[in-house]
Short mmCIF file of C-alpha atoms in Angstrom, two decimals:
data_model
loop_
_atom_site.label_atom_id
_atom_site.label_comp_id
_atom_site.label_asym_id
_atom_site.label_seq_id
_atom_site.Cartn_x
_atom_site.Cartn_y
_atom_site.Cartn_z
CA MET A 1 116.68 66.31 160.05
CA SER A 2 119.71 65.07 158.11
CA THR A 3 121.42 67.31 155.56
CA GLN A 4 120.36 64.83 152.88
CA ASN A 5 116.67 65.52 153.59
CA ILE A 6 117.28 69.26 153.58
CA VAL A 7 118.92 69.06 150.14
CA ILE A 8 115.96 67.06 148.77
CA ILE A 9 113.44 69.59 150.17
CA VAL A 10 115.38 72.53 148.64
CA LEU A 11 115.49 70.76 145.24
CA LEU A 12 111.75 70.06 145.34
CA ALA A 13 110.98 73.67 146.28
CA GLY A 14 113.21 74.93 143.45
CA ALA A 15 111.51 72.66 140.94
CA GLY A 16 108.12 73.87 142.09
CA LEU A 17 109.13 77.53 141.67
CA LEU A 18 110.54 76.87 138.18
CA TRP A 19 107.39 74.99 137.11
CA GLY A 20 105.25 77.90 138.43
CA TRP A 21 107.34 80.48 136.54
CA LEU A 22 107.04 78.57 133.28
CA ASN A 23 103.26 78.48 133.67
CA LEU A 24 103.12 82.20 134.37
CA HIS A 25 105.01 83.04 131.15
CA PRO A 26 103.73 80.49 128.57
CA ASP A 27 103.54 83.16 125.86
CA ASP A 28 107.15 84.19 126.08
CA SER A 29 108.40 80.72 125.45
CA GLN A 30 105.65 80.00 122.91
CA THR A 31 105.55 83.13 120.74
CA ASN A 32 109.29 83.39 120.48
CA THR A 33 109.25 81.61 117.13
CA SER A 34 112.77 82.50 116.13
CA SER A 35 114.26 79.64 118.04
CA GLN A 36 111.75 77.02 116.80
CA SER A 37 111.61 75.56 113.31
CA PRO A 38 108.22 76.00 111.54
CA ASP A 39 105.90 73.05 111.23
CA PHE A 40 105.12 74.06 107.68
CA THR A 41 105.90 76.95 105.32
CA ALA A 42 104.27 78.37 102.24
CA SER A 43 105.45 80.75 99.53
CA GLU A 44 103.28 82.93 97.25
CA LEU A 45 100.53 82.34 99.78
CA TYR A 46 96.88 82.95 98.97
CA THR A 47 94.25 81.88 101.46
CA VAL A 48 90.58 82.68 101.95
CA SER A 49 88.57 82.47 105.16
CA TYR A 50 84.78 81.98 105.07
CA ASP A 51 82.14 82.43 107.75
CA LYS A 52 79.53 79.80 108.64
CA LEU A 53 77.25 81.04 105.86
CA GLY A 54 79.96 80.69 103.30
CA ASN A 55 80.63 84.40 102.93
CA VAL A 56 84.24 85.53 102.53
CA GLN A 57 85.59 87.04 105.78
CA TYR A 58 89.09 87.84 104.59
CA ARG A 59 91.65 86.98 101.93
CA VAL A 60 95.37 86.82 102.74
CA TYR A 61 98.21 87.11 100.24
CA ALA A 62 101.87 86.90 101.28
CA ASP A 63 105.26 86.31 99.75
CA SER A 64 105.87 83.64 102.38
CA MET A 65 104.39 82.22 105.57
CA LYS A 66 105.69 80.00 108.38
CA TYR A 67 103.38 78.17 110.80
CA TYR A 68 104.35 77.03 114.32
CA GLU A 69 101.94 74.43 115.69
CA LYS A 70 103.10 74.59 119.30
CA SER A 71 102.47 78.32 119.68
CA GLN A 72 99.68 78.36 117.06
CA THR A 73 101.32 81.37 115.41
CA SER A 74 102.03 82.17 111.80
CA SER A 75 104.52 84.72 110.50
CA PHE A 76 104.16 86.40 107.12
CA GLU A 77 106.49 88.28 104.75
CA SER A 78 104.91 91.13 102.74
CA PRO A 79 101.36 90.28 103.77
CA ARG A 80 98.30 91.81 102.12
CA ILE A 81 94.91 91.18 103.69
CA LEU A 82 91.49 92.11 102.30
CA ILE A 83 88.83 92.30 105.01
CA TYR A 84 85.11 91.85 104.33
CA PRO A 85 83.07 93.23 107.27
CA GLY A 86 80.00 92.66 105.08
CA PRO A 87 79.37 89.81 102.63
CA GLN A 88 79.59 91.69 99.33
CA ARG A 89 82.96 93.29 98.95
CA PRO A 90 86.18 94.08 100.79
CA ILE A 91 86.11 97.32 102.77
CA TRP A 92 89.71 97.28 103.99
CA GLN A 93 93.10 96.40 102.62
CA ILE A 94 96.06 96.23 105.00
CA VAL A 95 99.63 95.72 103.87
CA SER A 96 102.92 95.79 105.79
CA ARG A 97 106.47 94.45 105.69
CA THR A 98 105.78 91.56 108.09
CA ALA A 99 102.96 90.26 110.27
CA ASN A 100 102.28 87.67 112.93
CA ALA A 101 98.97 85.93 113.46
CA TYR A 102 97.95 84.14 116.64
CA LYS A 103 95.22 81.48 116.31
CA GLN A 104 94.31 83.03 112.91
CA ASN A 105 92.39 85.74 114.75
CA LEU A 106 94.79 88.26 116.27
CA VAL A 107 97.10 89.71 113.66
CA THR A 108 99.92 92.17 114.31
CA PHE A 109 101.27 94.06 111.34
CA HIS A 110 104.80 95.47 111.54
CA LYS A 111 106.65 98.21 109.59
CA ASP A 112 105.20 100.44 106.87
CA VAL A 113 101.63 99.50 107.66
CA VAL A 114 99.14 100.96 105.15
CA ILE A 115 95.43 100.67 105.98
CA LYS A 116 93.38 101.49 102.88
CA ASN A 117 89.62 102.02 102.99
CA LEU A 118 88.13 100.67 99.79
CA SER A 119 84.52 101.72 100.28
CA ASN A 120 85.02 105.42 100.31
CA ASP A 121 85.04 107.90 97.43
CA GLY A 122 88.66 108.65 98.20
CA TYR A 123 88.22 111.65 100.50
CA ILE A 124 89.76 109.57 103.31
CA GLN A 125 92.27 107.32 101.58
CA ASP A 126 94.89 105.71 103.81
CA LEU A 127 95.95 105.42 107.42
CA LEU A 128 99.68 104.92 107.88
CA THR A 129 101.42 103.59 110.99
CA SER A 130 104.35 101.42 112.04
CA LEU A 131 102.46 98.81 114.08
CA LEU A 132 98.85 97.62 113.99
CA HIS A 133 96.84 95.05 115.96
CA VAL A 134 93.79 93.63 114.20
CA ASN A 135 91.18 91.40 115.84
CA LEU A 136 89.47 89.64 112.94
CA THR A 137 86.69 88.24 115.12
CA GLU A 138 85.76 91.49 116.82
CA GLN A 139 86.62 93.42 113.62
CA THR A 140 88.65 96.05 115.44
CA MET A 141 92.09 97.57 114.91
CA SER A 142 94.34 99.53 117.24
CA THR A 143 97.82 100.93 117.74
CA ASP A 144 99.66 103.07 120.26
CA GLN A 145 101.95 104.46 117.58
CA LYS A 146 101.72 107.58 115.43
CA VAL A 147 99.00 107.44 112.78
CA THR A 148 98.85 109.57 109.64
CA VAL A 149 95.48 110.00 107.92
CA VAL A 150 96.08 110.67 104.23
CA GLY A 151 93.64 112.29 101.83
CA PRO A 152 93.83 114.40 98.67
CA GLN A 153 93.08 117.64 100.50
CA TYR A 154 94.70 117.29 103.92
CA ASP A 155 97.28 115.59 106.11
CA GLN A 156 96.29 114.58 109.64
CA ILE A 157 98.45 113.09 112.39
CA GLY A 158 97.69 111.70 115.84
CA ILE A 159 99.14 109.33 118.42
CA GLY A 160 97.31 106.13 119.21
CA MET A 161 94.24 104.84 117.40
CA HIS A 162 91.30 102.51 117.79
CA GLY A 163 88.97 101.70 114.95
CA SER A 164 85.97 99.58 114.03
CA LEU A 165 86.36 97.74 110.73
CA ALA A 166 82.58 97.27 110.63
CA THR A 167 81.36 100.85 111.25
CA GLU A 168 84.42 102.41 109.57
CA VAL A 169 84.88 104.84 112.45
CA VAL A 170 88.42 105.49 113.65
CA THR A 171 89.42 107.51 116.73
CA LEU A 172 92.85 109.02 117.16
CA HIS A 173 93.70 109.41 120.84
CA ARG A 174 95.99 112.43 121.30
CA ASP A 175 98.24 115.14 119.88
CA ILE A 176 96.08 115.75 116.84
CA ASN A 177 97.42 118.01 114.10
CA ALA A 178 95.61 118.41 110.80
CA VAL A 179 96.45 120.62 107.80
CA TYR A 180 93.79 121.29 105.15
CA HIS A 181 95.45 122.45 101.93
CA ASN A 182 92.40 124.56 100.93
CA GLU A 183 93.25 124.43 97.21
CA GLN A 184 90.30 126.01 95.49
CA ASN A 185 89.66 124.75 91.90
CA LEU B 1 93.54 139.86 106.33
CA GLU B 2 92.20 139.54 102.79
CA SER B 3 94.87 136.94 102.05
CA ASP B 4 93.59 134.72 104.87
CA TYR B 5 91.03 132.89 102.78
CA SER B 6 93.63 131.31 100.51
CA GLN B 7 95.89 130.08 103.30
CA LYS B 8 96.14 126.51 104.57
CA ILE B 9 93.99 125.62 107.54
CA VAL B 10 95.64 124.03 110.57
CA VAL B 11 93.62 122.23 113.22
CA ASN B 12 95.04 121.19 116.58
CA ALA B 13 93.07 119.20 119.14
CA ASP B 14 93.32 116.57 121.84
CA GLN B 15 91.28 113.90 120.02
CA GLN B 16 89.87 113.16 116.61
CA LYS B 17 87.22 110.82 115.22
CA VAL B 18 87.17 109.88 111.53
CA ASP B 19 83.86 108.65 110.10
CA ILE B 20 85.17 107.26 106.85
CA LYS B 21 81.80 106.30 105.37
CA ASP B 22 80.46 109.84 105.85
CA ASN B 23 83.66 111.76 104.96
CA ARG B 24 83.37 113.41 108.34
CA VAL B 25 86.20 114.24 110.75
CA THR B 26 85.41 115.47 114.26
CA PHE B 27 88.01 117.14 116.44
CA PHE B 28 87.45 117.18 120.19
CA SER B 29 88.67 119.09 123.21
CA HIS B 30 90.79 122.26 123.03
CA VAL B 31 90.27 122.61 119.31
CA ILE B 32 92.12 125.49 117.66
CA VAL B 33 91.69 126.22 113.96
CA THR B 34 94.01 128.75 112.36
CA GLN B 35 94.11 130.16 108.82
CA GLY B 36 96.41 133.10 108.31
CA SER B 37 95.24 135.66 110.87
CA ILE B 38 91.96 133.82 111.48
CA LYS B 39 91.66 131.89 114.70
CA LEU B 40 88.73 129.76 115.80
CA GLU B 41 88.62 128.13 119.27
CA ALA B 42 85.94 125.60 120.19
CA ASP B 43 85.14 122.47 122.17
CA ARG B 44 84.32 120.53 119.04
CA VAL B 45 84.90 121.10 115.33
CA THR B 46 83.34 118.86 112.71
CA VAL B 47 84.72 118.95 109.17
CA TYR B 48 82.54 117.68 106.30
CA GLY B 49 84.57 116.81 103.25
CA THR B 50 83.41 116.36 99.67
CA GLY B 51 85.23 115.15 96.64
CA GLU B 52 85.70 118.74 95.48
CA LYS B 53 88.93 120.46 96.42
CA GLY B 54 88.82 123.21 99.01
CA SER B 55 85.10 122.76 99.64
CA GLU B 56 85.10 121.55 103.22
CA VAL B 57 82.52 122.87 105.66
CA MET B 58 83.69 123.33 109.23
CA ILE B 59 81.22 123.57 112.13
CA ALA B 60 82.55 124.70 115.48
CA GLU B 61 80.61 124.35 118.69
CA GLY B 62 81.49 125.85 122.03
CA LYS B 63 80.20 127.64 125.08
CA PRO B 64 80.75 129.82 123.14
CA ALA B 65 83.08 129.19 120.22
CA GLN B 66 85.49 132.12 119.74
CA PHE B 67 86.36 133.62 116.35
CA GLN B 68 88.84 136.35 115.44
CA GLN B 69 90.48 137.83 112.35
CA LYS B 70 92.94 140.67 111.79
CA MET B 71 91.52 143.28 109.43
CA ASP B 72 93.58 144.76 106.62
CA SER B 73 93.43 147.96 108.65
CA GLY B 74 95.42 146.17 111.34
CA GLN B 75 92.56 146.11 113.82
CA LEU B 76 91.30 142.86 115.31
CA MET B 77 87.77 141.65 114.66
CA LYS B 78 86.59 139.37 117.48
CA GLY B 79 83.39 137.36 117.75
CA HIS B 80 81.74 134.46 119.47
CA ALA B 81 78.65 132.30 119.16
CA ASN B 82 77.44 128.90 120.25
CA HIS B 83 77.74 127.68 116.67
CA VAL B 84 80.18 128.87 114.00
CA ARG B 85 79.90 127.51 110.46
CA TYR B 86 82.74 128.17 108.04
CA GLU B 87 82.37 127.29 104.35
CA LEU B 88 85.78 127.25 102.74
CA LYS B 89 84.51 127.65 99.19
CA SER B 90 82.14 130.59 99.76
CA ARG B 91 84.43 132.05 102.46
CA ILE B 92 81.35 132.76 104.56
CA VAL B 93 81.44 132.43 108.33
CA THR B 94 78.00 132.13 109.91
CA LEU B 95 77.72 132.69 113.65
CA THR B 96 74.48 131.53 115.25
CA GLY B 97 73.22 131.39 118.82
CA LYS B 98 74.04 134.51 120.88
CA ALA B 99 76.19 135.68 118.00
CA GLN B 100 78.40 138.71 118.50
CA LEU B 101 81.13 140.41 116.46
CA GLN B 102 83.18 143.30 117.74
CA GLN B 103 85.71 145.53 116.04
CA GLN B 104 87.25 148.32 118.07
CA ASP B 105 84.21 150.12 119.53
CA SER B 106 81.63 148.74 117.09
CA LEU B 107 79.61 145.80 118.34
CA VAL B 108 77.04 143.78 116.47
CA LYS B 109 74.77 141.33 118.21
CA GLY B 110 72.15 139.14 116.63
CA ASP B 111 70.76 135.68 116.36
CA THR B 112 72.72 135.10 113.19
CA ILE B 113 75.67 136.99 111.79
CA ARG B 114 77.10 136.17 108.39
CA TYR B 115 80.57 137.43 107.61
CA ASN B 116 82.72 137.11 104.46
CA ILE B 117 86.33 136.64 105.47
CA LYS B 118 87.59 137.81 102.08
CA THR B 119 85.59 140.99 101.63
CA GLN B 120 85.35 141.47 105.42
CA GLU B 121 81.67 142.41 105.00
CA MET B 122 79.07 141.45 107.55
CA VAL B 123 75.23 141.11 107.68
CA ALA B 124 73.48 140.50 110.98
CA ASP B 125 69.80 139.61 111.37
CA GLY B 126 67.76 139.48 114.56
CA GLY B 127 65.96 136.31 113.74
CA LYS B 128 62.29 135.77 114.58
CA LYS B 129 62.34 137.68 117.86
CA GLY B 130 63.21 140.81 115.92
CA HIS B 131 66.11 141.83 118.12
CA VAL B 132 67.51 145.16 117.02
CA THR B 133 70.45 144.57 114.75
CA THR B 134 73.11 146.98 113.69
CA ILE B 135 75.01 146.72 110.48
CA PHE B 136 78.37 148.27 110.61
CA GLU B 137 80.96 148.72 107.98
CA PRO B 138 84.53 148.07 108.84
CA GLN B 139 86.42 151.35 108.93
CA GLN B 140 88.44 150.20 106.00
CA LEU B 141 85.31 150.41 103.79
CA GLN B 142 84.34 153.82 105.31
CA GLN B 143 87.78 155.19 104.47
CA THR B 144 87.51 154.04 100.87
CA LYS B 145 84.13 155.91 100.66
CA LYS B 146 85.75 159.16 101.87
CA GLN B 147 88.49 159.01 99.20
#
């Protein structure tokens, strides 16, 4: 077999390996939006999403948004989302410094995330964390970071959280520490 | 100690569930509740909150749940029961289900024992089966009677 054939075979094999690697890591090249230019941008964004019956599912406000068609991702500055698990009124408000959304369904909130429950009488007010994943279709939220549960009469901290936006039940996974102030009137 | 009732309450546990709709927080696994000299150890502690300050109700469950408090006299009061209910506002601890409280050599057993953590007074009742109950007064109260 001549050296020329050997070189061709090696090139083909290399190309095949490269093609395989790219397929194995589509997300890395796709979700890395910093290098791409957005397909469209919006400022002072306000958008509403409805379900098939015409009920509001969520409302999104943001100072700015960039959309990348190729990776189907959007990035938001100062996002605020109101989530309607039921048709009548919003039950949750989530704000953060920035957020990314993938296919308008999986949203990751970054930095100074504040999850406010709007349905409650205020005994359990906010959940604070630095990173939060929200699945708008399954109506769940989760993080592996520290979570602080804030209320007028206590402070509670845990590491890691999973919650149901529909049932309004949140579980903190470990290292729980709660302090009840016990201020009698 | 008498000052216990006004102290903050600290809860440590492995896991926690927050039922936001019901204002209910449940702590699971290796739960330790401390308030001044009071210490409560249980498998599960559920805290029911209301809008009113300092009016939570804590329910501890264990096999059994353990309760202890240091008396003003310096002695340790220890107790256990399957079910310990602590009402912050009334300062009443109610032990039910094989309830027992012991202080030095005095022991009270009953189906239900109610104990005020501020006045350190206790009332035990035998429940329907009419178990014999003893009511004992912490030595501190006996001493004040002698004076």
